[in-house]
Coordinates of N, CA, C and O and ligand atoms in Angstrom, one line a residue:
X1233 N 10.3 9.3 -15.4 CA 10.9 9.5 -14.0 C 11.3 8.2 -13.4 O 10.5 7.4 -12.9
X1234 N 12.9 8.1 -13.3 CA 13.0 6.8 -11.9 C 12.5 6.8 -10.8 O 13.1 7.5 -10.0
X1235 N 11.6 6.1 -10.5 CA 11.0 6.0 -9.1 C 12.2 5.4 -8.2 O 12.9 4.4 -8.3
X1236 N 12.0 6.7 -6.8 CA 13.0 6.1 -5.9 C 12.4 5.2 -4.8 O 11.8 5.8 -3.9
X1237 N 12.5 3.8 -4.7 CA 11.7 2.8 -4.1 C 12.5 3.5 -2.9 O 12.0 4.5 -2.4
X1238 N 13.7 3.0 -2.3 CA 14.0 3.0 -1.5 C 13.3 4.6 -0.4 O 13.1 4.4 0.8
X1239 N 13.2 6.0 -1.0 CA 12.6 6.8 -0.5 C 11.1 6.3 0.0 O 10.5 6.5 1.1
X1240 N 10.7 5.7 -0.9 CA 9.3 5.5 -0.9 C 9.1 4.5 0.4 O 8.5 4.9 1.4
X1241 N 9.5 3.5 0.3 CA 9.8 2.3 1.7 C 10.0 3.0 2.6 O 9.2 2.8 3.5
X1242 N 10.9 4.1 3.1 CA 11.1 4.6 4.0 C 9.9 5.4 4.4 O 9.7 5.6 5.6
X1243 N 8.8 6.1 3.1 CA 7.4 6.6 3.9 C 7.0 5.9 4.6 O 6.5 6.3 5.7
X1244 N 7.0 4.6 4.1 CA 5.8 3.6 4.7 C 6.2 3.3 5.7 O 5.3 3.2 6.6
X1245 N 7.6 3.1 6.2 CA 8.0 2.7 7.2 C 7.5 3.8 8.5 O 7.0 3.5 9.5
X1246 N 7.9 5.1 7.9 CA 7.2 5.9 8.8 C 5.9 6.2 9.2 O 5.5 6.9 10.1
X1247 N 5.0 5.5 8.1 CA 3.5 5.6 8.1 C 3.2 5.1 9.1 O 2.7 5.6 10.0
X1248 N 3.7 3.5 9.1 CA 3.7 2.5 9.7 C 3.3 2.3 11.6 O 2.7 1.5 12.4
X1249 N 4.1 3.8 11.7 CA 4.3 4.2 13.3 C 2.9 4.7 14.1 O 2.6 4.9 15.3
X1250 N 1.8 5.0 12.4 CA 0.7 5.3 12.8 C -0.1 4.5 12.9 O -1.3 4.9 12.9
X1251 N 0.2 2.8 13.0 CA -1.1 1.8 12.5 C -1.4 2.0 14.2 O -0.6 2.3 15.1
X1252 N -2.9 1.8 14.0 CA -3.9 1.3 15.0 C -4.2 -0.1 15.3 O -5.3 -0.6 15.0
X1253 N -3.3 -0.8 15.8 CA -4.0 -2.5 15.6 C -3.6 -3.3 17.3 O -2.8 -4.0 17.8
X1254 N -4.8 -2.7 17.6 CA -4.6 -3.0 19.3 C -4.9 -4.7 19.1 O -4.3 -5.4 19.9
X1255 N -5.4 -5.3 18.4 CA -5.8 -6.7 18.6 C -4.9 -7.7 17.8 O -4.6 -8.8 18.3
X1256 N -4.4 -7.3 16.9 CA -3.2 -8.1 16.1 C -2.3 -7.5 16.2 O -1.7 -7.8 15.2
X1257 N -1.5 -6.5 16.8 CA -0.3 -5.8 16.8 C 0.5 -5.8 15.8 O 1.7 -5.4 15.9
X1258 N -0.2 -6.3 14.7 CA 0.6 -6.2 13.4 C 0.6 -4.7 12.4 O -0.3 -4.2 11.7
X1259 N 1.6 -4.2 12.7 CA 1.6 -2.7 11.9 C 1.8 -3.0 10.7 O 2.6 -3.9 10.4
X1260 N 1.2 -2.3 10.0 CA 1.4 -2.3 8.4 C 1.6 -0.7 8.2 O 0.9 0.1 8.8
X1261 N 2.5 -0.4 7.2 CA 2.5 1.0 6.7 C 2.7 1.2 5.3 O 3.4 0.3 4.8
X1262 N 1.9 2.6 4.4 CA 1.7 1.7 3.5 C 1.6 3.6 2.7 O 0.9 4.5 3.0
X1263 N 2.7 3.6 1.5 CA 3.5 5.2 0.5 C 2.7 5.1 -0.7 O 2.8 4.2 -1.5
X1264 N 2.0 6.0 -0.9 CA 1.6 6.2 -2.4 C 2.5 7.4 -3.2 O 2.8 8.4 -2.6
X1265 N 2.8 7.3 -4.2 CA 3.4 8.3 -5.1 C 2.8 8.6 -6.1 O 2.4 7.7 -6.9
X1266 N 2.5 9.9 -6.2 CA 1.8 10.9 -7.3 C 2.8 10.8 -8.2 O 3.9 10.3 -7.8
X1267 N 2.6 11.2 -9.7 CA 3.4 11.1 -10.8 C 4.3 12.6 -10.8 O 5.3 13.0 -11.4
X1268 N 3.5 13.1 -10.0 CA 4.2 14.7 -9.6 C 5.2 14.6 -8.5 O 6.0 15.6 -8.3
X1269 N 5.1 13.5 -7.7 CA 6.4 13.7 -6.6 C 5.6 13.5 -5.4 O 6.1 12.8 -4.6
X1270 N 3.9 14.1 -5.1 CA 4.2 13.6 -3.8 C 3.9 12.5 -3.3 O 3.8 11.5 -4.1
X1271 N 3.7 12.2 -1.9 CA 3.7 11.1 -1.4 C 2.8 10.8 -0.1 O 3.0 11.3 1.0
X1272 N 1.9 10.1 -0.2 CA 0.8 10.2 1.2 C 0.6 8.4 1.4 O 0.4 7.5 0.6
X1273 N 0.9 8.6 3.1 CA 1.1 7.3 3.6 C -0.3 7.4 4.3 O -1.2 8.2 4.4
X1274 N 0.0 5.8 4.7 CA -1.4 5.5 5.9 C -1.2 4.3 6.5 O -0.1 3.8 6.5
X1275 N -2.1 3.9 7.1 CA -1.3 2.3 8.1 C -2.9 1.9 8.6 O -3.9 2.6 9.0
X1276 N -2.6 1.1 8.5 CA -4.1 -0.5 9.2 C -4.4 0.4 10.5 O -3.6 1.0 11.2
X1277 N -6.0 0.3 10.3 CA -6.8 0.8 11.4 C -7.5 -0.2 11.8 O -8.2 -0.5 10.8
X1278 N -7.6 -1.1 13.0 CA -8.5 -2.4 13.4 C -9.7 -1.5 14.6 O -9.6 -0.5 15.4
X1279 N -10.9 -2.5 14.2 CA -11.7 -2.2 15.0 C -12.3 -3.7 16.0 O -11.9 -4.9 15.8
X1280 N -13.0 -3.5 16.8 CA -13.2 -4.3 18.0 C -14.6 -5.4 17.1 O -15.2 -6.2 17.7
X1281 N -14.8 -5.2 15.8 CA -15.8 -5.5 15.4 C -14.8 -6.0 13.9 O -15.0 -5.4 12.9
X1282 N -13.6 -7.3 14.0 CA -12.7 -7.3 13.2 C -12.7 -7.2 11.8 O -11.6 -7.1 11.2
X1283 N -14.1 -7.4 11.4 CA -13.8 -7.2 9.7 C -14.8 -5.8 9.8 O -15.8 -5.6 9.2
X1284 N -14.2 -5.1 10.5 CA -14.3 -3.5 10.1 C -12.7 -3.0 9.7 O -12.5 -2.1 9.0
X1285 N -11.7 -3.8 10.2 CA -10.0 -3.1 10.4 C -9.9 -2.8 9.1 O -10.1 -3.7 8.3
X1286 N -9.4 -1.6 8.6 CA -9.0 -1.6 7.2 C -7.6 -1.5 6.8 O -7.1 -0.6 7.4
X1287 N -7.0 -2.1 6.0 CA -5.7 -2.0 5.8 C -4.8 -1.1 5.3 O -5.2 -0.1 4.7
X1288 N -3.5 -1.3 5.5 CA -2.9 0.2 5.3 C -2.8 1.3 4.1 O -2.7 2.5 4.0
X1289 N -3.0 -0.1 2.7 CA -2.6 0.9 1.6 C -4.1 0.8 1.2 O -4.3 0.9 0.0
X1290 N -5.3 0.7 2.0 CA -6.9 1.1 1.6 C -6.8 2.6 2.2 O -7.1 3.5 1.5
X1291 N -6.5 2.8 3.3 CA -6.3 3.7 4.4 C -5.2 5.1 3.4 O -5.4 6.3 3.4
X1292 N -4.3 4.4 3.0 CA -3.3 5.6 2.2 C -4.5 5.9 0.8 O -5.0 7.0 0.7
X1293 N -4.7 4.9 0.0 CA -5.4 5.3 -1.1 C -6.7 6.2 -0.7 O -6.7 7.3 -1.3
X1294 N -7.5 5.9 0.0 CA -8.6 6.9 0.8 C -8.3 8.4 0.8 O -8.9 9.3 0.2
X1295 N -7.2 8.4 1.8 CA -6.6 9.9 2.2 C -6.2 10.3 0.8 O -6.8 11.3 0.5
X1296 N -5.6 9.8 -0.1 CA -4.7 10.4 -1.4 C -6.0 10.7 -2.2 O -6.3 11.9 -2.7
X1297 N -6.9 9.5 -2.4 CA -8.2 9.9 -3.5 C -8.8 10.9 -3.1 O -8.9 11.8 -4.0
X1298 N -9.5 11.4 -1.5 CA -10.2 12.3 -1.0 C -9.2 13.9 -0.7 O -9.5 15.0 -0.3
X1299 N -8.2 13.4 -0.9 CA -7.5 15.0 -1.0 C -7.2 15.4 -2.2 O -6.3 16.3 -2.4
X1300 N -8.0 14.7 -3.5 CA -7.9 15.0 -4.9 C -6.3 14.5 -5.7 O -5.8 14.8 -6.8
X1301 N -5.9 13.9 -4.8 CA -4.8 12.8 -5.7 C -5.0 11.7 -6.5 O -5.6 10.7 -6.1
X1302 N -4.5 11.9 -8.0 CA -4.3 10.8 -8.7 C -3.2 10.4 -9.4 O -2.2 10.7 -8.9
X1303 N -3.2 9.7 -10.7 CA -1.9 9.7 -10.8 C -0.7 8.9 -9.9 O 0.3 9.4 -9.5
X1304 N -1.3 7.5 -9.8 CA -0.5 7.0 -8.5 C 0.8 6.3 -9.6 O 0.4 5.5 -10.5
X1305 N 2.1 6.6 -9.5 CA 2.9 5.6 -10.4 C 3.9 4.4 -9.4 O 4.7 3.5 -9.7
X1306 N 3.3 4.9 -7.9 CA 4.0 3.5 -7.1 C 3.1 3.5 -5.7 O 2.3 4.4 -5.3
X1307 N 3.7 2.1 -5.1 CA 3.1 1.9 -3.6 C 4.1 1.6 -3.3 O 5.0 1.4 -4.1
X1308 N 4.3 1.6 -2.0 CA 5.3 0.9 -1.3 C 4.0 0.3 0.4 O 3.0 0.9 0.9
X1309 N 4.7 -0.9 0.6 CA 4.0 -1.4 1.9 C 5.2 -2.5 2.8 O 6.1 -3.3 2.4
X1310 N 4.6 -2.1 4.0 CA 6.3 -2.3 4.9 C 5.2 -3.2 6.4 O 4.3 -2.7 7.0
X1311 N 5.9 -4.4 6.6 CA 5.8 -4.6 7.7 C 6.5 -5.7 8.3 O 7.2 -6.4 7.6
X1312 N 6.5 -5.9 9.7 CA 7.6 -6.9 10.4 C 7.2 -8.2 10.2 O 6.8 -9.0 11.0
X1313 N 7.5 -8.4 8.6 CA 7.4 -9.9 8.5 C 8.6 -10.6 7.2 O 9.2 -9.9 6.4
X1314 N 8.8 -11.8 7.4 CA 9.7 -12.2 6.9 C 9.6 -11.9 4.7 O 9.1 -12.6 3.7
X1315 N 10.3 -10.8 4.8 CA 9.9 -11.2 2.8 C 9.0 -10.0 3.0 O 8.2 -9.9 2.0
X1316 N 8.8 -8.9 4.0 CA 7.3 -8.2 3.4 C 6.3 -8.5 3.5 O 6.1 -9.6 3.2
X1317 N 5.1 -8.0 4.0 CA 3.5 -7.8 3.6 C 2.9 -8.0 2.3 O 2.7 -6.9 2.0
X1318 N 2.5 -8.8 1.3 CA 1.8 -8.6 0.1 C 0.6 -8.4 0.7 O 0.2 -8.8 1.8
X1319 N 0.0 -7.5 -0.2 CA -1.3 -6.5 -0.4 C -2.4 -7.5 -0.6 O -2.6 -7.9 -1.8
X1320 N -3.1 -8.0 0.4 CA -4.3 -8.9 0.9 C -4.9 -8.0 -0.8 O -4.7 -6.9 -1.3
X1321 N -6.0 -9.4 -1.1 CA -7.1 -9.2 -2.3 C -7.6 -8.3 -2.7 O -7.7 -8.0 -3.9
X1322 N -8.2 -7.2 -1.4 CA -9.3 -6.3 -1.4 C -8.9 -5.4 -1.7 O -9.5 -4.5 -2.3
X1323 N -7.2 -5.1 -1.1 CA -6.4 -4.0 -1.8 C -5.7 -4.4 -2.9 O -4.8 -3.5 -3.3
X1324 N -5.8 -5.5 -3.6 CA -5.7 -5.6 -4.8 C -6.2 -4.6 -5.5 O -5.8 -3.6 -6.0
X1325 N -7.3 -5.4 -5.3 CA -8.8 -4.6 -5.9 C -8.9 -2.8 -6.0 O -8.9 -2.2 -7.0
X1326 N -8.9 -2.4 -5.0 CA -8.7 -0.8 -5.1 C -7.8 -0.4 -5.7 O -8.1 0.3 -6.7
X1327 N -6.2 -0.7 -5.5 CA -5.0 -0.8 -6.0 C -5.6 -0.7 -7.4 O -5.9 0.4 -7.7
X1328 N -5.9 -1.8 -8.4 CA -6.0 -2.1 -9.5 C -7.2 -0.8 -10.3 O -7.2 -0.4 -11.5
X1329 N -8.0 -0.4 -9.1 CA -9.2 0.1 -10.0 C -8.4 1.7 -9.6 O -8.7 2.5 -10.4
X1330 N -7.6 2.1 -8.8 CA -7.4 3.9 -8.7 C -5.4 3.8 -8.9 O -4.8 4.9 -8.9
X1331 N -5.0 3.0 -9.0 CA -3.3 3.2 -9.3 C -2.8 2.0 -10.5 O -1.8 1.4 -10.4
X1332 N -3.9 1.8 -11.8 CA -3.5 0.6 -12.3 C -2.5 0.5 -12.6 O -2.1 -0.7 -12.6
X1333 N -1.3 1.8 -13.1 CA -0.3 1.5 -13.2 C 1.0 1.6 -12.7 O 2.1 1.7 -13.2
X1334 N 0.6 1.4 -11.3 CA 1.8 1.5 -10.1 C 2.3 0.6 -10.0 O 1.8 -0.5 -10.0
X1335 N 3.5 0.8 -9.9 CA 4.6 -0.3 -9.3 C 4.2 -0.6 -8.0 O 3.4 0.1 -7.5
X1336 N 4.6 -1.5 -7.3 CA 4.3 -1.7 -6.2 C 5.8 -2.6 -4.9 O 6.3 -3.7 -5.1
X1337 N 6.0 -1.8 -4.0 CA 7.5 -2.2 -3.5 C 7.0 -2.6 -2.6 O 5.9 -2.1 -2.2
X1338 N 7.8 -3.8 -1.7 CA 7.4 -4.5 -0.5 C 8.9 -4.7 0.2 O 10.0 -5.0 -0.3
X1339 N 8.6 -4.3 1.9 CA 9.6 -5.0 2.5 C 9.4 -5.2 3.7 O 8.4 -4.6 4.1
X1340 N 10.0 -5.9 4.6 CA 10.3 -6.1 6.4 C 11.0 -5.1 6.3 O 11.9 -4.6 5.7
X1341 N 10.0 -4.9 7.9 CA 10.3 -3.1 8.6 C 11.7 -3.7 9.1 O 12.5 -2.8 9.2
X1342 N 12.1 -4.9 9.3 CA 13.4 -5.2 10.1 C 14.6 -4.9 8.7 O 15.8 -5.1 9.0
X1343 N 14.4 -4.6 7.6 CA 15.3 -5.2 6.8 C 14.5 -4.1 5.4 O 13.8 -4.5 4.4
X1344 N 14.8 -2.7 5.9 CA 14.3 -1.9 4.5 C 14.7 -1.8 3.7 O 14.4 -1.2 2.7
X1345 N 15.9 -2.6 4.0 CA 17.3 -2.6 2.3 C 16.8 -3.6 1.1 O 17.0 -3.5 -0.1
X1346 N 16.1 -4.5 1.9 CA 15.8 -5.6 0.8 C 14.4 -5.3 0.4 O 13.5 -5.3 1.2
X1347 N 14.2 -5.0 -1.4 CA 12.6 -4.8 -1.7 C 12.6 -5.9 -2.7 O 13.4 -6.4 -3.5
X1348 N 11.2 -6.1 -2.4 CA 10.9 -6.9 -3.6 C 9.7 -6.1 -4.7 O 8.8 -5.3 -4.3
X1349 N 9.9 -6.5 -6.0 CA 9.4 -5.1 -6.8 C 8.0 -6.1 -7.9 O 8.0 -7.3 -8.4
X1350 N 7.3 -5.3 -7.9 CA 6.0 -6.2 -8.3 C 5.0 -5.2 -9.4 O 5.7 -4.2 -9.5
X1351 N 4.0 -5.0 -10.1 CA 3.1 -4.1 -10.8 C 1.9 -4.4 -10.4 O 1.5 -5.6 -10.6
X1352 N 1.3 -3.8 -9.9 CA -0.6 -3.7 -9.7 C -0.6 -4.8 -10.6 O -0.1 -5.8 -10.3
X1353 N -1.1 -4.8 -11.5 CA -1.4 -5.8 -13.0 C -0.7 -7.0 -13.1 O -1.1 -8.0 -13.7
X1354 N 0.4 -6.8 -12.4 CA 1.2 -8.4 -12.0 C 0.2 -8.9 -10.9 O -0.3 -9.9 -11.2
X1355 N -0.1 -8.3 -9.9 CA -0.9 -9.0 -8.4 C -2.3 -9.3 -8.4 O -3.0 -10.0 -7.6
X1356 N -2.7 -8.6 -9.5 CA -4.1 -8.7 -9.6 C -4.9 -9.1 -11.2 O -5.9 -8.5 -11.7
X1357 N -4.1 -10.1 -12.0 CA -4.5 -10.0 -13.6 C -6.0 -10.4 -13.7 O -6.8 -11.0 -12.9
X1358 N -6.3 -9.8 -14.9 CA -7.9 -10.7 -15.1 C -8.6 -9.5 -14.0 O -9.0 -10.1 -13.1
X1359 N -8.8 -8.5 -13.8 CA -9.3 -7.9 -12.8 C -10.6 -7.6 -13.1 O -10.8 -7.6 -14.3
X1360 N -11.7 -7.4 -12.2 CA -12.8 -7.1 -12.6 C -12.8 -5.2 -12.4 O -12.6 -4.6 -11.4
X1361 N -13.0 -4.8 -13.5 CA -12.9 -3.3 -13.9 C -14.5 -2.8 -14.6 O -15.4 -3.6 -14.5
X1362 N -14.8 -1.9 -15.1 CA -16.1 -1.5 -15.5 C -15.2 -0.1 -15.4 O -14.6 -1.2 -15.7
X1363 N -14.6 1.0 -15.4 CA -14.0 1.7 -16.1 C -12.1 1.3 -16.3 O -11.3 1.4 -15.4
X1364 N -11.8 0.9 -17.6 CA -10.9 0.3 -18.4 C -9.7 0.9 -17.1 O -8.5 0.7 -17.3
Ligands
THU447 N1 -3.2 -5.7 6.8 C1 -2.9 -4.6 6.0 O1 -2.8 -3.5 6.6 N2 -2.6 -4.8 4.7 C2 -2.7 -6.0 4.1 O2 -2.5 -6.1 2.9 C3 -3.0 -7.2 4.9 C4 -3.3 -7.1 6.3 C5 -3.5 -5.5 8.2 C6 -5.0 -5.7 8.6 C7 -4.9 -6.1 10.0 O3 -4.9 -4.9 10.8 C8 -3.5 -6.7 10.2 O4 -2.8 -6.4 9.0 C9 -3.6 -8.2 10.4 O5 -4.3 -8.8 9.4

């Protein structure tokens, strides 16, 4: 199946409208795609106690794993910055252990035309795994 990035960026963009980030006003939004079609977003939730804030595509992966989604064959993550958001370490990490074989699309919310196109396994090599 060709994955349509540009559909997908456009979830996140709209995920995006749901981040919670009263302290860094930085919105992140952030598209998972099932190998079946669907698609469940999520966006950075910050808390007053800052390394509780969790980021957007932890927040999408959460909702998608706990509503019995797997099968992730892309991400998409969108925020107002120059070039895109890359996916901080920790969602490397999740990324790598529940979507290892997702593509992964990045862009500025100002400029959804331009993606840049990456693989889980490109962002995270050498990963520490304990189920393959
Ligand atoms: N953030 C994400 O949502 N994803 C990332 O990959 C990096 C950072 C959020 C966390 C925090 O709410 C805000 O961006 C600023 O760090």
């Amino acid at each position: 199946m060709k994955i349509d990035s540009k559909k997908l960026i456009k979830a996140a963009a709209k995920a995006r409208l749901g981040s919670v980030s009263p302290y860094s006003e930085f919105k992140v939004g952030a598209a998972l795609l099932t190998k079946s079609g669907e698609i469940v977003g999520g966006a950075n939730v910050e808390s007053a106690s800052y390394g509780l804030t969790c980021c957007a595509e932890r927040i999408a992966l959460f909702k998608a794993l706990t509503d019995g989604k797997r099968n992730f064959i892309a991400v998409a993550v969108v925020a107002r910055c120059d070039g895109g958001p890359m996916p901080c370490g920790a969602c490397r990490q999740l990324l790598r252990e529940y979507a290892a074989d997702a593509a992964v699309f990045i862009a500025d919310s100002a400029d959804l035309k331009t993606v840049k196109s990456f693989t889980v396994k490109e962002l995270l090599p050498e990963a520490f795994v304990i189920v393959p």
